[in-house]
Amino acid sequence: MRSVFSALSILLAVVLTAAAVPSLWIERNVVDEGGFVRLLEPLRSDSAFQSALATSLATTVASASGVPQAFQPAATRLANEITNGLTTDPGFPAAWDETLRESHRLNFTQAAASTSAFTLELRPFVDVLLKRLGSSLGVQAGESPSIQVPVGTAQQRSWLTAAQEAASYAWPLTVGAVLAFALGLLFARRRRVALAWSGLGLLLVAAVLAAGAFLASGVASAQGGSGSVATVFATRAGKLFADSFLPWAGVVALVGAACLVLAAALGVRGRAVRGRR
């Protein structure tokens, strides 16, 4: 019975680990606002995203500038020039961080979240551009409008909702995995065998998690949504998500390898002890 209980505990620990690792990553990097901002911060230096963003914002900025109708053509041309130089504006880094914060609140606040897609809020960029445009034209810029760009599909939105719910179980799953592993070793008649099976199980989990990260990145890239900003954002964000998660899968693989090494060491030690007898 000890062997059976140990085997079941080790199996449970492996299964719980497979659920706990992605749940913890989601809790730290997606549901948490600070983690979300840090994860997607590199997009502000992505040239393809910058170009798509500038193209999308130019017309909106011109129409929201508050200049008389007669000056609209000139405002549009000037807006194009200004948006092309958006990334060199001192306010650009702060505007991107604020865009991520507002987008996170918009998508992870239950009352405000869209049911059709993830929504990217670009209002902070418009605020920066309107100030530049108003200064160039010598007029008082109008109030920054909300520009919400849908990214992804309704199905992907449901995945995000499910992931958000899974994140709430991150710590219970982690504690359960640790306890199950400890019980598996405690009741094992031969701990090196329990460690070996644990190591193999964790290596399998790491491989599955890494493959899942690549698959999720590919799905996000292929179904980014309509519009250049949505498409480029989904493609680049999917890659950032995969790059961020792979080290977590790597840690699982390292723990699995350590279990195998420790099992081998215990086996060598056991043979040496028997040899001396």
XYZ file of C-alpha atoms in Angstrom, residues 7-210:
204
model
C 2.982 6.314 -6.897
C -0.414 8.039 -6.778
C 1.064 10.989 -4.878
C 3.892 11.410 -7.381
C 1.415 11.233 -10.274
C -0.779 13.839 -8.579
C 2.254 16.085 -8.010
C 3.159 15.945 -11.711
C -0.407 16.704 -12.802
C -0.724 19.582 -10.331
C 2.609 20.982 -11.514
C 1.366 20.978 -15.100
C -1.565 23.127 -13.975
C 0.246 25.259 -11.377
C 3.096 26.548 -13.564
C 0.939 28.196 -16.282
C -1.503 29.428 -13.619
C 1.326 31.110 -11.713
C 2.714 32.628 -14.904
C -0.704 34.022 -15.848
C -1.191 35.411 -12.345
C 2.212 37.141 -12.418
C 2.332 38.333 -16.042
C -1.234 38.732 -17.288
C -3.690 39.248 -14.437
C -1.269 41.421 -12.445
C -1.220 44.915 -13.970
C 2.454 45.563 -13.220
C 3.500 42.244 -14.738
C 1.368 42.903 -17.811
C 3.034 46.286 -18.356
C 6.537 44.846 -17.915
C 5.814 41.944 -20.269
C 4.612 44.132 -23.155
C 6.940 47.065 -22.534
C 9.378 45.972 -25.321
C 6.687 46.699 -27.935
C 7.386 50.395 -27.606
C 10.713 49.833 -29.398
C 9.257 47.485 -32.057
C 9.544 49.241 -35.425
C 6.695 47.328 -37.103
C 4.285 48.128 -34.282
C 5.399 51.767 -34.210
C 4.723 52.118 -37.945
C 1.255 50.529 -37.700
C 0.419 52.695 -34.708
C 1.429 55.917 -36.451
C -0.678 55.104 -39.515
C -3.719 54.327 -37.395
C -3.509 57.470 -35.263
C -2.876 60.182 -37.858
C -6.452 60.658 -39.102
C -7.966 60.428 -35.633
C -5.585 63.029 -34.241
C -6.365 65.469 -37.044
C -10.120 65.167 -36.560
C -9.807 65.544 -32.773
C -7.429 68.518 -32.906
C -10.209 71.121 -32.689
C -8.943 73.187 -35.642
C -11.495 74.835 -37.984
C -12.713 72.804 -40.958
C -10.749 74.950 -43.389
C -7.518 73.907 -41.702
C -8.331 70.206 -41.581
C -6.263 69.248 -44.682
C -3.231 71.023 -43.244
C -3.899 69.447 -39.866
C -4.050 65.999 -41.475
C -0.711 66.493 -43.236
C 0.847 67.800 -40.044
C -0.647 64.933 -38.051
C 1.004 62.449 -40.412
C 4.348 64.153 -39.927
C 3.917 64.237 -36.154
C 2.790 60.631 -35.814
C 5.730 59.464 -37.891
C 7.969 61.041 -35.255
C 5.894 59.799 -32.333
C 8.528 57.402 -31.042
C 11.073 60.205 -30.618
C 8.727 62.231 -28.415
C 9.887 62.325 -24.766
C 6.371 61.383 -23.708
C 6.229 58.222 -25.815
C 7.555 55.698 -23.228
C 5.174 56.967 -20.546
C 2.284 56.994 -23.032
C 2.925 53.347 -23.952
C 3.043 52.291 -20.310
C -0.191 54.175 -19.637
C -1.740 52.564 -22.724
C -0.939 49.151 -21.286
C -2.331 50.096 -17.877
C -5.578 51.460 -19.327
C -5.897 48.450 -21.640
C -5.381 46.105 -18.695
C -8.059 47.832 -16.615
C -10.399 47.843 -19.581
C -9.990 44.114 -20.180
C -9.659 42.752 -16.661
C -12.353 44.802 -14.959
C -15.435 42.641 -15.124
C -17.860 45.515 -15.660
C -15.860 47.041 -18.527
C -14.415 43.996 -20.286
C -15.563 43.289 -23.826
C -17.009 39.878 -24.592
C -15.927 39.927 -28.233
C -12.163 40.514 -28.124
C -9.233 41.867 -26.163
C -9.330 45.661 -26.495
C -6.296 47.921 -26.820
C -6.879 51.467 -25.537
C -4.744 54.008 -27.458
C -5.993 57.219 -25.812
C -2.650 58.097 -24.094
C -0.944 58.256 -27.507
C -3.624 60.575 -28.836
C -3.039 62.835 -25.833
C 0.661 63.143 -26.689
C -0.021 63.748 -30.381
C -2.751 66.319 -29.783
C -0.412 68.343 -27.599
C 2.231 68.309 -30.317
C -0.307 69.176 -33.013
C -1.840 72.003 -30.983
C 1.606 73.430 -30.295
C 2.534 73.282 -34.004
C -0.719 74.972 -35.130
C -0.821 77.459 -32.286
C -4.253 76.326 -31.097
C -5.651 74.705 -27.992
C -5.920 70.963 -28.654
C -9.241 69.257 -27.994
C -9.879 66.529 -25.443
C -8.233 63.212 -26.230
C -10.786 60.714 -27.561
C -10.844 57.050 -26.639
C -9.490 54.843 -29.415
C -10.242 51.192 -28.720
C -8.751 48.639 -31.093
C -10.156 45.084 -30.851
C -7.454 42.412 -30.900
C -8.342 38.759 -31.419
C -11.652 36.959 -31.625
C -14.562 36.165 -29.294
C -13.205 32.634 -28.861
C -9.812 33.968 -27.811
C -11.575 36.313 -25.404
C -13.187 33.268 -23.776
C -9.723 31.703 -23.460
C -8.517 34.838 -21.687
C -11.472 34.707 -19.306
C -10.758 31.038 -18.542
C -7.074 31.837 -17.991
C -8.011 34.645 -15.612
C -10.129 32.233 -13.594
C -7.331 29.641 -13.587
C -4.921 32.231 -12.168
C -7.015 32.423 -9.008
C -6.061 28.795 -8.287
C -2.323 29.314 -8.836
C -1.196 29.150 -5.208
C -3.515 26.318 -4.105
C -2.259 24.263 -7.060
C 1.365 25.052 -6.209
C 0.964 24.119 -2.547
C -0.880 20.943 -3.561
C 1.914 19.931 -5.937
C 4.592 20.423 -3.260
C 2.618 18.487 -0.651
C 1.861 15.633 -3.051
C 5.551 15.379 -3.978
C 6.576 15.364 -0.304
C 4.041 12.648 0.520
C 5.189 10.606 -2.457
C 8.770 10.620 -1.144
C 7.679 10.060 2.442
C 5.705 6.898 1.665
C 8.070 5.529 -0.991
C 9.805 2.271 -0.098
C 12.592 3.174 -2.534
C 12.994 6.950 -2.739
C 15.335 6.817 -5.704
C 12.587 5.182 -7.752
C 10.090 7.843 -6.651
C 12.602 10.565 -7.555
C 13.268 8.979 -10.938
C 9.580 8.846 -11.835
C 9.144 12.411 -10.586
C 12.006 13.564 -12.789
C 10.631 11.841 -15.871
C 7.184 13.258 -15.206
C 8.493 16.798 -14.782
C 10.560 16.573 -17.970
C 7.418 15.478 -19.833
C 5.471 18.377 -18.304
C 8.205 20.836 -19.341
C 8.094 19.566 -22.936
C 4.306 19.869 -23.071
C 4.356 23.381 -21.594
C 7.031 24.551 -24.048
